[in-house]
Amino acid sequence: MTFFDEKTGKYLRTGIIISGKDTGEDPFMSSFPELLDVGIMGHCRHGKSGLCMKAGVECYQDGLHSDRPNMCLQDFKTIAGQCKGRTYQFALGGCGDPDQHEDFEEILAVCKESGIVANFTTSGLGMTESIAKLCRNYCGAVAVSWYRSEYTLHAIELLTAFGVKTNIHYVLSKNTVAEALERLEEHSFPEGINAIIFLLHKPVGLGSPDNVIGQDNQEFIHLIQYISSGASGYKIGFDSCTVPALLNHPGIIDTDSLDTCEGARWSAYVTADMKMLPCSFDNQEQRWAVDLKTHTIEEAWNSKKFEDFRDRFRTACPNCDNRKHCMGGCPIRPEIVLCDRER
């Protein structure tokens, strides 16, 4: 059983229940995605100018070249209708800032009517008072990508001023990890934020393979050790892609609190043109895509393609003592799995 408090975001998942008793054994997956990453943006209006690259963030959605239309409102309503009463949260995303979607307010209203909490990530470039008010009225939380610009700080100031739970999404790459550690040590992230969420740089889209952090990157290891010591003073989160590295350098982190990749187990991603994938990092090759124009979300979730993705977790690293926490890490980009053990 799972429980979700839409007011606070607190989430509880029991172990597998047999004869009315919790066995303590973690379930492998849910019967339907509890979180759906909905890529409502098909293109980025700032992408052609290379906004991400200038900010030191290499867009994994390839906003520099993508020119697909945004998801239409009717398609979004179809998704929400199928998820009503079954999915707790939508993470609105795609190729561009979701708050710049032409039907953004209507999309948020559909989420609320469906009993689904909406969250999203933005560069902050187009953030206004009216958008911040919408976020206050409709969203569970908003993440602002750390783009190292005045508009980044302005968006954070606006959102926090309107009482929106605001996180910073910080992409960790070879070029940014030193800055992250320095800002934590100097406590120089903006005041009023809820938490800082660190995301691993992925070699997808515009993401350069040369910028991928290696398992022996000492700056990265130092960062994890510093965070694990509890000295930062911030609430800290990591994407599940970072779990192998955290298992190797846990510090005071309780490893039982870590959960590996949720793709095709607890969550999925839907592109602007209605393709459902286990994870958004398959957005370029779409090896595990199922077309929602011809299939329901439930059919996609139970499809052979999604089972193939899950099988990679079921069979990876069978002799490793960290297997239950890691399951081999990312099936899409194994080069980001920060572990030196034999796979």
Coordinates of C-alpha atoms in Angstrom, one line a residue:
M1 CA 0.0 0.0 0.0
T2 CA 1.1 3.6 -0.6
F3 CA 0.0 6.8 1.0
F4 CA 0.5 10.4 -0.2
D5 CA -0.3 13.7 1.5
E6 CA -0.9 16.2 -1.3
K7 CA -0.5 19.1 1.1
T8 CA 2.9 18.3 2.4
G9 CA 4.3 15.9 -0.2
K10 CA 4.9 13.2 2.4
Y11 CA 4.9 9.7 0.9
L12 CA 4.8 6.3 2.5
R13 CA 5.2 2.9 0.9
T14 CA 4.7 -0.3 2.9
G15 CA 6.6 -3.5 2.4
I16 CA 4.9 -6.4 0.7
I17 CA 1.9 -7.5 2.7
I18 CA 1.2 -11.2 3.2
S19 CA -1.6 -12.5 5.4
G20 CA -2.2 -8.9 6.6
K21 CA 1.3 -8.4 7.8
D22 CA 4.1 -6.2 6.4
T23 CA 7.0 -8.5 5.5
G24 CA 9.5 -5.6 5.4
E25 CA 10.5 -6.6 1.9
D26 CA 10.3 -3.8 -0.6
P27 CA 7.9 -4.2 -3.5
F28 CA 9.5 -4.2 -6.9
M29 CA 6.9 -2.0 -8.7
S30 CA 3.4 -0.6 -8.6
S31 CA 0.5 -1.7 -10.7
F32 CA 0.2 1.8 -12.3
P33 CA 2.6 4.7 -12.4
E34 CA 2.3 6.7 -9.1
L35 CA 4.3 9.6 -10.7
L36 CA 4.1 10.5 -14.3
D37 CA 6.6 12.8 -16.0
V38 CA 4.5 14.6 -18.6
G39 CA 6.5 16.3 -21.3
I40 CA 4.0 19.0 -22.2
M41 CA 6.8 21.0 -24.0
G42 CA 7.8 19.9 -27.5
H43 CA 10.2 22.8 -28.1
C44 CA 12.0 25.5 -26.2
R45 CA 11.5 29.1 -27.3
H46 CA 14.9 29.9 -25.8
G47 CA 16.6 26.8 -27.2
K48 CA 17.8 28.3 -30.5
S49 CA 19.7 30.9 -28.6
G50 CA 21.6 28.2 -26.6
L51 CA 20.3 29.4 -23.3
C52 CA 21.1 26.1 -21.5
M53 CA 24.6 25.9 -22.9
K54 CA 25.4 29.5 -22.0
A55 CA 24.3 28.7 -18.4
G56 CA 26.6 25.7 -18.2
V57 CA 23.7 23.2 -18.5
E58 CA 23.7 20.9 -21.5
C59 CA 20.1 20.2 -22.3
Y60 CA 19.3 16.5 -22.4
Q61 CA 16.2 17.3 -24.4
D62 CA 18.3 18.9 -27.2
G63 CA 16.3 22.2 -27.1
L64 CA 18.8 23.6 -29.6
H65 CA 17.3 21.5 -32.4
S66 CA 13.9 20.3 -31.3
D67 CA 11.0 22.0 -33.0
R68 CA 8.1 19.7 -32.2
P69 CA 4.7 21.2 -31.2
N70 CA 3.8 21.3 -27.6
M71 CA 1.3 18.8 -26.2
C72 CA -2.2 19.9 -27.0
L73 CA -4.7 20.4 -24.1
Q74 CA -6.9 17.5 -25.2
D75 CA -4.1 15.0 -25.1
F76 CA -3.2 16.2 -21.6
K77 CA -6.8 15.8 -20.6
T78 CA -6.7 12.3 -21.9
I79 CA -3.7 11.5 -19.8
A80 CA -5.2 13.0 -16.7
G81 CA -8.4 11.2 -17.2
Q82 CA -6.6 7.8 -17.3
C83 CA -4.6 8.7 -14.2
K84 CA -7.4 10.1 -12.1
G85 CA -7.5 8.2 -8.8
R86 CA -4.4 6.2 -9.6
T87 CA -1.5 8.6 -10.0
Y88 CA -0.4 11.0 -7.2
Q89 CA 1.7 13.5 -9.0
F90 CA 2.5 14.9 -12.5
A91 CA 6.0 16.3 -13.1
L92 CA 5.4 18.7 -15.9
G93 CA 8.4 19.0 -18.3
G94 CA 9.6 18.3 -21.8
C95 CA 11.7 20.4 -24.1
G96 CA 11.3 23.9 -22.6
D97 CA 9.8 25.7 -19.6
P98 CA 6.4 24.2 -18.8
D99 CA 5.2 27.6 -17.4
Q100 CA 5.5 29.0 -20.9
H101 CA 3.0 26.5 -22.4
E102 CA 0.2 28.2 -24.1
D103 CA -2.4 26.3 -22.0
F104 CA -0.4 26.3 -18.8
E105 CA -3.2 27.6 -16.5
E106 CA -5.7 25.1 -18.0
I107 CA -3.2 22.3 -17.5
L108 CA -2.8 23.1 -13.9
A109 CA -6.6 23.3 -13.5
V110 CA -7.0 19.9 -15.1
C111 CA -4.5 18.4 -12.6
K112 CA -6.4 19.9 -9.6
E113 CA -9.8 18.7 -11.0
S114 CA -8.3 15.2 -11.4
G115 CA -6.8 15.1 -7.8
I116 CA -3.3 15.0 -9.1
V117 CA -0.6 17.3 -7.7
A118 CA 1.3 19.2 -10.3
N119 CA 5.1 20.0 -10.0
F120 CA 7.5 21.3 -12.6
T121 CA 11.0 22.6 -13.3
T122 CA 11.7 25.9 -15.0
S123 CA 14.8 27.9 -16.0
G124 CA 12.9 30.9 -14.5
L125 CA 13.5 33.1 -17.6
G126 CA 9.8 33.7 -18.2
M127 CA 8.6 33.7 -14.6
T128 CA 6.2 36.5 -13.7
E129 CA 4.0 37.4 -10.7
S130 CA 0.9 36.0 -12.4
I131 CA 2.7 32.6 -13.0
A132 CA 4.0 32.6 -9.4
K133 CA 0.4 33.1 -8.2
L134 CA -0.7 30.1 -10.3
C135 CA 2.0 28.0 -8.8
R136 CA 0.8 29.0 -5.3
N137 CA -2.7 28.1 -6.1
Y138 CA -2.1 24.9 -8.0
C139 CA 1.4 23.4 -7.6
G140 CA 2.9 21.2 -4.9
A141 CA 6.4 22.5 -5.6
V142 CA 8.4 24.2 -8.3
A143 CA 12.1 23.6 -9.1
V144 CA 14.2 26.3 -10.6
S145 CA 17.2 25.0 -12.6
W146 CA 20.5 26.6 -11.5
Y147 CA 21.3 28.7 -14.6
R148 CA 23.6 31.1 -12.8
S149 CA 21.8 34.2 -14.0
E150 CA 19.8 37.1 -12.8
Y151 CA 16.6 35.5 -14.0
T152 CA 17.4 32.4 -11.9
L153 CA 17.5 34.5 -8.8
H154 CA 14.5 36.6 -9.8
A155 CA 12.4 33.5 -10.3
I156 CA 13.4 32.1 -6.9
E157 CA 12.6 35.4 -5.2
L158 CA 9.2 35.6 -6.9
L159 CA 8.2 32.0 -6.1
T160 CA 9.3 32.2 -2.5
A161 CA 7.7 35.6 -2.0
F162 CA 4.3 34.0 -3.0
G163 CA 4.8 31.1 -0.6
V164 CA 5.6 28.5 -3.2
K165 CA 7.7 25.5 -2.1
T166 CA 10.7 26.2 -4.2
N167 CA 13.7 23.8 -4.9
I168 CA 16.9 24.3 -6.8
H169 CA 17.7 21.7 -9.4
Y170 CA 21.5 21.6 -9.8
V171 CA 23.1 19.5 -12.5
L172 CA 26.4 18.0 -11.4
S173 CA 29.0 17.7 -14.2
K174 CA 32.8 17.8 -14.3
N175 CA 32.4 21.6 -14.9
T176 CA 30.0 22.3 -12.0
V177 CA 30.8 20.0 -9.1
A178 CA 33.4 22.3 -7.6
E179 CA 31.0 25.3 -7.6
A180 CA 28.4 23.1 -5.9
L181 CA 30.7 22.2 -3.0
E182 CA 31.9 25.9 -2.7
R183 CA 28.3 27.2 -2.5
L184 CA 27.3 24.6 0.1
E185 CA 30.4 25.4 2.2
E186 CA 29.8 29.1 1.9
H187 CA 26.0 28.8 2.3
S188 CA 25.6 31.0 -0.8
F189 CA 22.5 29.5 -2.3
P190 CA 19.4 31.9 -2.2
E191 CA 17.5 32.3 1.1
G192 CA 14.0 30.8 1.4
I193 CA 14.5 27.7 -0.7
N194 CA 13.0 24.4 0.4
A195 CA 15.9 22.1 -0.8
I196 CA 18.7 21.7 -3.3
I197 CA 18.3 18.6 -5.6
F198 CA 21.4 17.4 -7.3
L199 CA 21.0 15.7 -10.7
L200 CA 23.7 13.8 -12.5
H201 CA 24.7 15.2 -15.9
K202 CA 23.6 12.8 -18.6
P203 CA 25.2 12.2 -22.0
V204 CA 21.8 12.6 -23.8
G205 CA 20.7 15.3 -26.2
L206 CA 23.2 18.1 -25.9
G207 CA 24.9 16.4 -23.0
S208 CA 28.6 15.9 -23.7
P209 CA 30.1 12.5 -22.8
D210 CA 33.3 14.4 -21.9
N211 CA 31.4 16.2 -19.1
V212 CA 30.2 13.0 -17.4
I213 CA 31.5 12.7 -13.8
G214 CA 33.7 9.6 -13.4
Q215 CA 33.6 7.3 -10.3
D216 CA 37.1 8.5 -9.4
N217 CA 36.3 12.2 -9.5
Q218 CA 37.7 13.4 -6.2
E219 CA 35.7 16.7 -6.2
F220 CA 32.5 14.7 -6.6
I221 CA 33.5 12.2 -3.8
H222 CA 34.3 15.2 -1.6
L223 CA 30.9 16.7 -2.3
I224 CA 29.1 13.5 -1.3
Q225 CA 31.2 13.1 1.8
Y226 CA 30.5 16.7 2.8
I227 CA 26.8 16.3 2.3
S228 CA 26.8 13.0 4.0
S229 CA 28.4 14.6 7.1
G230 CA 25.3 16.7 7.6
A231 CA 27.4 19.9 7.6
S232 CA 25.7 21.8 4.7
G233 CA 22.7 23.2 6.6
Y234 CA 20.5 22.7 3.6
K235 CA 17.9 20.0 2.9
I236 CA 19.5 18.0 0.1
G237 CA 18.2 15.6 -2.4
F238 CA 19.6 13.5 -5.2
D239 CA 18.1 12.0 -8.3
S240 CA 18.0 8.2 -8.2
C241 CA 20.8 8.0 -10.8
T242 CA 23.2 9.0 -8.0
V243 CA 22.3 6.0 -5.8
P244 CA 25.4 3.8 -6.8
A245 CA 27.7 6.7 -5.8
L246 CA 25.9 7.3 -2.5
L247 CA 26.1 3.6 -1.7
N248 CA 29.8 3.7 -2.1
H249 CA 30.2 6.8 0.0
P250 CA 27.2 6.8 2.4
G251 CA 28.6 8.7 5.4
I252 CA 25.7 9.2 7.8
I253 CA 23.1 8.5 5.1
D254 CA 20.8 5.5 6.0
T255 CA 21.1 3.4 2.9
D256 CA 17.7 1.9 3.5
S257 CA 16.3 5.4 2.7
L258 CA 17.7 5.2 -0.9
D259 CA 15.6 3.9 -3.8
T260 CA 17.1 3.2 -7.2
C261 CA 15.7 4.1 -10.6
E262 CA 11.9 4.2 -10.6
G263 CA 11.6 4.1 -14.3
A264 CA 8.9 1.5 -15.3
R265 CA 8.6 0.5 -11.7
W266 CA 6.9 3.6 -10.1
S267 CA 7.1 6.2 -12.8
A268 CA 7.1 6.8 -16.5
Y269 CA 7.6 9.6 -19.0
V270 CA 5.2 10.8 -21.8
T271 CA 6.5 12.9 -24.7
A272 CA 4.7 15.9 -26.2
D273 CA 3.6 13.7 -29.1
M274 CA 2.2 11.0 -26.7
K275 CA 4.9 8.4 -26.6
M276 CA 5.3 6.7 -23.2
L277 CA 8.8 5.8 -22.1
P278 CA 10.1 4.3 -18.8
C279 CA 12.4 7.4 -18.4
S280 CA 12.8 10.8 -20.1
F281 CA 16.5 10.0 -20.8
D282 CA 15.3 7.7 -23.5
N283 CA 13.7 10.7 -25.3
Q284 CA 16.2 10.7 -28.2
E285 CA 16.4 7.0 -29.2
Q286 CA 13.0 5.9 -27.7
R287 CA 14.0 2.3 -27.5
W288 CA 11.2 1.5 -25.1
A289 CA 8.5 3.8 -26.5
V290 CA 4.8 2.9 -26.5
D291 CA 2.4 5.1 -28.5
L292 CA -0.5 6.4 -26.4
K293 CA -2.4 7.3 -29.5
T294 CA -3.1 3.6 -29.9
H295 CA -2.6 2.3 -26.4
T296 CA -3.7 3.2 -22.9
I297 CA -1.3 4.1 -20.2
E298 CA -2.1 0.9 -18.4
E299 CA -1.4 -1.1 -21.6
A300 CA 1.9 0.7 -22.0
W301 CA 2.8 0.0 -18.4
N302 CA 2.1 -3.7 -18.8
S303 CA 3.7 -3.9 -22.3
K304 CA 6.6 -6.1 -23.4
K305 CA 8.8 -3.0 -23.9
F306 CA 8.3 -1.9 -20.3
E307 CA 8.9 -5.5 -19.1
D308 CA 12.2 -5.6 -21.0
F309 CA 13.3 -2.4 -19.2
R310 CA 12.3 -3.9 -15.8
D311 CA 14.2 -7.1 -16.6
R312 CA 17.4 -5.2 -16.6
F313 CA 16.8 -4.4 -12.9
R314 CA 15.8 -7.9 -12.1
T315 CA 18.9 -9.5 -13.6
A316 CA 21.7 -6.9 -13.0
C317 CA 24.6 -7.6 -10.6
P318 CA 23.1 -10.7 -9.0
N319 CA 26.0 -11.3 -6.6
C320 CA 26.4 -7.7 -5.3
D321 CA 25.6 -7.0 -1.6
N322 CA 24.1 -3.6 -2.6
R323 CA 21.8 -5.2 -5.3
K324 CA 18.6 -4.5 -3.5
H325 CA 19.4 -0.8 -3.2
C326 CA 20.9 -0.3 -6.7
M327 CA 19.8 -3.1 -9.1
G328 CA 22.6 -2.2 -11.5
G329 CA 21.7 1.5 -11.9
C330 CA 20.7 3.2 -15.1
P331 CA 19.8 0.8 -18.0
I332 CA 19.9 3.6 -20.5
R333 CA 23.3 5.2 -19.9
P334 CA 25.5 2.7 -18.0
E335 CA 28.4 5.2 -18.1
I336 CA 26.7 7.3 -15.4
V337 CA 26.6 4.3 -13.0
L338 CA 29.2 5.4 -10.5
C339 CA 30.4 2.1 -9.2
D340 CA 33.7 0.3 -9.8
R341 CA 32.4 -3.2 -9.1
E342 CA 31.9 -5.7 -11.9
R343 CA 28.4 -5.4 -13.4

